[in-house]
Amino acid sequence: MPGSPGRVVVVEDDPETREFVARALREDGLEVRSAARAESARKLVQAGEVDLVVLDVGLPGISGLDLCAELRRDGSAVPILMLTARTDVASRVEGLESGADDYLGKPFALAELRARVRALLRRGARTGPPEAVLEHAGVRIDLRRRRAFLGAEELPLTRREMDLLARLVRAGGVVVERDVLLEDVWGVDSPEAAASLEVIVSRLRRKLTRGGGASRLRNVRGIGYALDGEDG
Amino acid sequence: MIARSFARRTVTATLLTAAVSSLVFAGASVAALRLLWDRHDVLELERTVDAAERIFALEQAESEHGAVESAREALEQALEPLDRGVFRARHELLAEHGAGPGRGEDGRLPKGWIETRRRLADGVVLEVSRRPEEGVPLRRLFWAALLVAAIPSSLVALAVGRRAGRAAARPIEELARRLGEVRDPREYAPLPLDGLPDEAAALERSFASVLGRLGSALDREASFVRNAAHELRTPLTRIRLRAERAAAGASGACRRELDAITTEVDRLTRLADALLVLARDEASGIGEGETVNLADVVRAAVDAGERPIELRTPDEALVRGDEALLRLAVENLLDNARKYAPAALMPRARLAGEGTFVVLSVETPGVTLSAEEREMAFERFYRGAQARETAKGHGLGLSLARHVARVHGGDVIAPDAAPGLAVFELKLPAWRGTAG
């Protein structure tokens, strides 16, 4: 990846919100630029000067959704975190379908925004077009429709369970450390999040083995978790 | 009994018309028949008298018999066996035939008898009376006529009435059906007016205009609420960011106050969400939604409140939907219980799967609701007597919860409960897998 992986552009039309977000991210050691309109952000992305876009949906002129879809059409793989005033499932799906990598409803907590930005930067730019389907060890996750399948059966997974499983499927059988899971899925590494992780893992494990399948959530003591298939 | 549909009213009206006219016509034709018969009898009697007169004249002219003989001969030859005939000459009886009744003291014949009297030459008088043969009794004839008239005319009336009634009712039924199918007044397409009867066209026009106005009112309302909720978020975001930022650098009481501001902002955000949800049509649904563990939602809502609630729930109760909306519904139901239960009594919540549904039952002890109050409770901005006194809440809670439930294909109901216990049930379709 060329350049330092910490160049963020914040695209938001409300100056106050924009400045708060920019300042918070700067304090995290990131190189932050601000834009009030989609057009200026597009130039920066096309010039390859950005590692992450924090993008407001409700921009005047070209909307955030339009910009996101346009960047993806042009083949840009830069991670995009969408900020939106609409938080229902339908608009989240809409955001993800336009090619956003993550989604945050307004008003948001700065701490959560920072955690998500960190998680996206760690994951880095995608190597191909946005993934629609993840598959590993007999588990298939349709990211657009937010559906997970074990074989032909749909798995009843809540958002957290799906995010956790998606993270493990993406790792493809490699062990993912607990603190990475907490950061990526919960956004914070707190005692509450750690307790929640235990609960989610046990529910996920039960759901994966209910059909008698071979997929198995392996606990690597003291390190993290991995998803094993028949071959693993 | 009043027939209630157009078709039935028309059928009733035509049937009544048919019945009355059959009655009248049957009566009239029997009366006419009677007149004809009577006339026929009189003519018959006249002919008998003619014959008797002729024979009497012949006998007198051609034979040597006297008047008495001739009269007897004439009566015997011309009269029927049951007739009564008398020849008189100046009050002197010449001849008599038959044993029928004579005139009574009042000079009248008994009922049913007819009579003809004729003056012949030389002061001879011939009187013939007869009781006409009884035909079919008139009453029976009347019933027969009525039957003959009534059956076909009723059938015709039924057929015509039904057709006419249906034809008249069809445009109205059609309008009613189409109005019944209207889920959104903005989608109503009025029928083309040509070809419609005037009355139906007028109805159609009125409804189209009412629905049109309703539709634009809905549009205005929805867009107002949407914009309001949206516009609220920008300042809310700023306030939250400022408070959070300030709290990071503050300590002690100041920090607690700032954290409280953040909490209040989140509460205000949820109210804005609530308005946004209410602005959405129930029938529009929530699309595919995502898997939500309602047990987690309920546990979190129970833990978040200041007042404890006795909770019974399985580890998982899965539904499909919008988690934020479901949290809103659950919180509102629990908040109501917290708000209205007397301090000494603990509200209860029970979550369980019931068939293909997941049901959250929230019980508020110490509160009795009449059937009327239970229904009223779901109206927007309705607040019970107690709520008005304590002046808490916005009166949106239950209607919001119900709206959210209905958007998810479920409902919130207030089942009948024992006195001293108010129960509200949130019912949602349980999670079901779909094909990949």
GROMACS .gro file of C-alpha atoms in nm, chain A:
model
  232
    1MET     CA    1   0.000   0.000   0.000
    2PRO     CA    2   0.158   0.328  -0.108
    3GLY     CA    3   0.192   0.620   0.133
    4SER     CA    4   0.124   0.618   0.504
    5PRO     CA    5  -0.203   0.437   0.585
    6GLY     CA    6  -0.353   0.722   0.784
    7ARG     CA    7  -0.482   0.979   0.538
    8VAL     CA    8  -0.849   1.048   0.597
    9VAL     CA    9  -1.088   1.286   0.424
   10VAL     CA   10  -1.395   1.394   0.618
   11VAL     CA   11  -1.681   1.491   0.386
   12GLU     CA   12  -1.955   1.665   0.581
   13ASP     CA   13  -2.155   1.978   0.501
   14ASP     CA   14  -2.213   2.089   0.860
   15PRO     CA   15  -1.891   2.281   0.946
   16GLU     CA   16  -1.913   2.223   1.317
   17THR     CA   17  -1.959   1.847   1.294
   18ARG     CA   18  -1.686   1.834   1.031
   19GLU     CA   19  -1.437   2.016   1.252
   20PHE     CA   20  -1.513   1.801   1.557
   21VAL     CA   21  -1.463   1.483   1.361
   22ALA     CA   22  -1.146   1.611   1.194
   23ARG     CA   23  -0.998   1.725   1.526
   24ALA     CA   24  -1.075   1.392   1.696
   25LEU     CA   25  -0.915   1.193   1.416
   26ARG     CA   26  -0.611   1.423   1.412
   27GLU     CA   27  -0.566   1.354   1.780
   28ASP     CA   28  -0.545   0.986   1.688
   29GLY     CA   29  -0.243   1.071   1.474
   30LEU     CA   30  -0.417   1.063   1.139
   31GLU     CA   31  -0.362   1.305   0.856
   32VAL     CA   32  -0.706   1.462   0.809
   33ARG     CA   33  -0.847   1.677   0.533
   34SER     CA   34  -1.195   1.821   0.526
   35ALA     CA   35  -1.440   1.869   0.244
   36ALA     CA   36  -1.783   2.025   0.244
   37ARG     CA   37  -1.889   1.885  -0.091
   38ALA     CA   38  -1.866   1.556  -0.273
   39GLU     CA   39  -1.678   1.705  -0.570
   40SER     CA   40  -1.367   1.807  -0.375
   41ALA     CA   41  -1.354   1.472  -0.199
   42ARG     CA   42  -1.377   1.292  -0.531
   43LYS     CA   43  -1.069   1.477  -0.659
   44LEU     CA   44  -0.865   1.374  -0.355
   45VAL     CA   45  -0.968   1.009  -0.389
   46GLN     CA   46  -0.898   1.005  -0.761
   47ALA     CA   47  -0.554   1.155  -0.697
   48GLY     CA   48  -0.487   0.860  -0.468
   49GLU     CA   49  -0.422   1.084  -0.170
   50VAL     CA   50  -0.672   0.921   0.064
   51ASP     CA   51  -0.670   0.595   0.265
   52LEU     CA   52  -1.019   0.637   0.412
   53VAL     CA   53  -1.330   0.846   0.345
   54VAL     CA   54  -1.567   0.951   0.622
   55LEU     CA   55  -1.869   1.041   0.416
   56ASP     CA   56  -2.194   1.213   0.514
   57VAL     CA   57  -2.496   1.082   0.323
   58GLY     CA   58  -2.690   1.407   0.318
   59LEU     CA   59  -2.459   1.630   0.119
   60PRO     CA   60  -2.590   1.916  -0.094
   61GLY     CA   61  -2.555   1.852  -0.466
   62ILE     CA   62  -2.406   1.507  -0.520
   63SER     CA   63  -2.517   1.299  -0.222
   64GLY     CA   64  -2.287   1.073  -0.024
   65LEU     CA   65  -2.462   0.767  -0.163
   66ASP     CA   66  -2.405   0.888  -0.520
   67LEU     CA   67  -2.039   0.965  -0.457
   68CYS     CA   68  -1.986   0.626  -0.296
   69ALA     CA   69  -2.148   0.443  -0.588
   70GLU     CA   70  -1.948   0.653  -0.836
   71LEU     CA   71  -1.614   0.582  -0.667
   72ARG     CA   72  -1.690   0.208  -0.668
   73ARG     CA   73  -1.788   0.220  -1.035
   74ASP     CA   74  -1.456   0.385  -1.110
   75GLY     CA   75  -1.286   0.092  -0.941
   76SER     CA   76  -1.175   0.272  -0.628
   77ALA     CA   77  -1.134   0.038  -0.332
   78VAL     CA   78  -1.076   0.306  -0.068
   79PRO     CA   79  -1.259   0.219   0.257
   80ILE     CA   80  -1.566   0.436   0.311
   81LEU     CA   81  -1.736   0.501   0.645
   82MET     CA   82  -2.081   0.646   0.590
   83LEU     CA   83  -2.242   0.891   0.832
   84THR     CA   84  -2.615   0.926   0.811
   85ALA     CA   85  -2.916   1.083   0.974
   86ARG     CA   86  -3.125   0.784   0.876
   87THR     CA   87  -3.061   0.477   1.084
   88ASP     CA   88  -3.325   0.223   0.982
   89VAL     CA   89  -3.225  -0.109   0.832
   90ALA     CA   90  -3.341  -0.013   0.484
   91SER     CA   91  -3.111   0.288   0.465
   92ARG     CA   92  -2.823   0.091   0.613
   93VAL     CA   93  -2.866  -0.169   0.342
   94GLU     CA   94  -2.888   0.112   0.088
   95GLY     CA   95  -2.561   0.254   0.216
   96LEU     CA   96  -2.384  -0.081   0.209
   97GLU     CA   97  -2.519  -0.153  -0.137
   98SER     CA   98  -2.380   0.171  -0.272
   99GLY     CA   99  -2.043   0.033  -0.167
  100ALA     CA  100  -1.980   0.173   0.180
  101ASP     CA  101  -1.775  -0.045   0.414
  102ASP     CA  102  -1.933   0.069   0.737
  103TYR     CA  103  -2.217   0.279   0.854
  104LEU     CA  104  -2.269   0.510   1.150
  105GLY     CA  105  -2.593   0.685   1.247
  106LYS     CA  106  -2.608   1.045   1.365
  107PRO     CA  107  -2.570   1.153   1.633
  108PHE     CA  108  -2.276   0.924   1.705
  109ALA     CA  109  -2.024   0.889   1.985
  110LEU     CA  110  -1.677   1.012   1.891
  111ALA     CA  111  -1.528   0.705   2.056
  112GLU     CA  112  -1.724   0.477   1.827
  113LEU     CA  113  -1.631   0.679   1.519
  114ARG     CA  114  -1.264   0.654   1.612
  115ALA     CA  115  -1.285   0.279   1.668
  116ARG     CA  116  -1.453   0.221   1.334
  117VAL     CA  117  -1.199   0.439   1.154
  118ARG     CA  118  -0.917   0.240   1.315
  119ALA     CA  119  -1.080  -0.090   1.219
  120LEU     CA  120  -1.127   0.019   0.858
  121LEU     CA  121  -0.769   0.148   0.828
  122ARG     CA  122  -0.636  -0.176   0.972
  123ARG     CA  123  -0.830  -0.378   0.721
  124GLY     CA  124  -0.690  -0.155   0.449
  125ALA     CA  125  -0.806  -0.094   0.098
  126ARG     CA  126  -0.984  -0.385  -0.059
  127THR     CA  127  -0.803  -0.570  -0.328
  128GLY     CA  128  -1.105  -0.608  -0.554
  129PRO     CA  129  -1.456  -0.482  -0.598
  130PRO     CA  130  -1.661  -0.471  -0.277
  131GLU     CA  131  -1.734  -0.821  -0.157
  132ALA     CA  132  -2.092  -0.931  -0.189
  133VAL     CA  133  -2.050  -1.282  -0.054
  134LEU     CA  134  -1.803  -1.432   0.194
  135GLU     CA  135  -1.750  -1.806   0.210
  136HIS     CA  136  -1.551  -2.038   0.428
  137ALA     CA  137  -1.594  -2.373   0.598
  138GLY     CA  138  -1.946  -2.428   0.463
  139VAL     CA  139  -2.062  -2.088   0.583
  140ARG     CA  140  -2.180  -1.836   0.325
  141ILE     CA  141  -2.256  -1.475   0.414
  142ASP     CA  142  -2.450  -1.250   0.177
  143LEU     CA  143  -2.328  -0.909   0.292
  144ARG     CA  144  -2.572  -0.709   0.084
  145ARG     CA  145  -2.881  -0.877   0.217
  146ARG     CA  146  -2.731  -0.940   0.560
  147ARG     CA  147  -2.802  -1.312   0.546
  148ALA     CA  148  -2.587  -1.603   0.660
  149PHE     CA  149  -2.624  -1.960   0.540
  150LEU     CA  150  -2.490  -2.292   0.657
  151GLY     CA  151  -2.529  -2.510   0.350
  152ALA     CA  152  -2.879  -2.432   0.223
  153GLU     CA  153  -3.018  -2.336   0.564
  154GLU     CA  154  -3.035  -1.976   0.669
  155LEU     CA  155  -2.872  -1.910   1.005
  156PRO     CA  156  -3.066  -1.688   1.244
  157LEU     CA  157  -2.784  -1.449   1.327
  158THR     CA  158  -2.821  -1.114   1.496
  159ARG     CA  159  -2.615  -0.821   1.374
  160ARG     CA  160  -2.333  -0.881   1.623
  161GLU     CA  161  -2.329  -1.255   1.557
  162MET     CA  162  -2.318  -1.191   1.184
  163ASP     CA  163  -2.040  -0.931   1.216
  164LEU     CA  164  -1.835  -1.168   1.429
  165LEU     CA  165  -1.890  -1.462   1.197
  166ALA     CA  166  -1.814  -1.243   0.892
  167ARG     CA  167  -1.488  -1.138   1.053
  168LEU     CA  168  -1.392  -1.503   1.112
  169VAL     CA  169  -1.504  -1.613   0.765
  170ARG     CA  170  -1.300  -1.331   0.615
  171ALA     CA  171  -0.995  -1.457   0.805
  172GLY     CA  172  -1.053  -1.795   0.638
  173GLY     CA  173  -0.958  -2.027   0.923
  174VAL     CA  174  -0.675  -1.813   1.053
  175VAL     CA  175  -0.699  -1.731   1.425
  176VAL     CA  176  -0.830  -1.379   1.491
  177GLU     CA  177  -0.713  -1.224   1.819
  178ARG     CA  178  -0.974  -1.133   2.079
  179ASP     CA  179  -0.879  -0.765   2.090
  180VAL     CA  180  -0.900  -0.741   1.712
  181LEU     CA  181  -1.247  -0.897   1.720
  182LEU     CA  182  -1.354  -0.653   1.993
  183GLU     CA  183  -1.222  -0.354   1.799
  184ASP     CA  184  -1.367  -0.462   1.467
  185VAL     CA  185  -1.703  -0.587   1.586
  186TRP     CA  186  -1.773  -0.394   1.907
  187GLY     CA  187  -1.566  -0.087   1.829
  188VAL     CA  188  -1.430  -0.084   2.181
  189ASP     CA  189  -1.212  -0.311   2.393
  190SER     CA  190  -1.401  -0.282   2.722
  191PRO     CA  191  -1.488  -0.539   2.993
  192GLU     CA  192  -1.856  -0.519   2.884
  193ALA     CA  193  -1.765  -0.587   2.523
  194ALA     CA  194  -1.545  -0.878   2.632
  195ALA     CA  195  -1.836  -1.029   2.829
  196SER     CA  196  -2.063  -0.979   2.530
  197LEU     CA  197  -1.806  -1.153   2.308
  198GLU     CA  198  -1.825  -1.464   2.529
  199VAL     CA  199  -2.204  -1.474   2.499
  200ILE     CA  200  -2.203  -1.416   2.124
  201VAL     CA  201  -1.939  -1.686   2.069
  202SER     CA  202  -2.140  -1.944   2.262
  203ARG     CA  203  -2.462  -1.864   2.074
  204LEU     CA  204  -2.280  -1.870   1.744
  205ARG     CA  205  -2.121  -2.202   1.829
  206ARG     CA  206  -2.461  -2.350   1.913
  207LYS     CA  207  -2.616  -2.224   1.590
  208LEU     CA  208  -2.327  -2.357   1.380
  209THR     CA  209  -2.349  -2.708   1.527
  210ARG     CA  210  -2.729  -2.730   1.547
  211GLY     CA  211  -2.760  -2.879   1.200
  212GLY     CA  212  -2.484  -3.131   1.275
  213GLY     CA  213  -2.250  -2.961   1.030
  214ALA     CA  214  -1.874  -2.974   1.049
  215SER     CA  215  -1.819  -2.600   1.089
  216ARG     CA  216  -1.668  -2.533   1.424
  217LEU     CA  217  -1.577  -2.222   1.617
  218ARG     CA  218  -1.241  -2.300   1.769
  219ASN     CA  219  -1.129  -2.121   2.085
  220VAL     CA  220  -0.755  -2.075   2.089
  221ARG     CA  221  -0.697  -2.024   2.457
  222GLY     CA  222  -0.553  -1.688   2.547
  223ILE     CA  223  -0.534  -1.574   2.185
  224GLY     CA  224  -0.862  -1.568   1.995
  225TYR     CA  225  -1.095  -1.764   1.772
  226ALA     CA  226  -1.094  -1.936   1.436
  227LEU     CA  227  -1.357  -2.094   1.216
  228ASP     CA  228  -1.270  -2.447   1.109
  229GLY     CA  229  -1.430  -2.644   0.829
  230GLU     CA  230  -1.423  -3.015   0.748
  231ASP     CA  231  -1.074  -2.989   0.612
  232GLY     CA  232  -0.944  -2.780   0.902
   0.00000   0.00000   0.00000
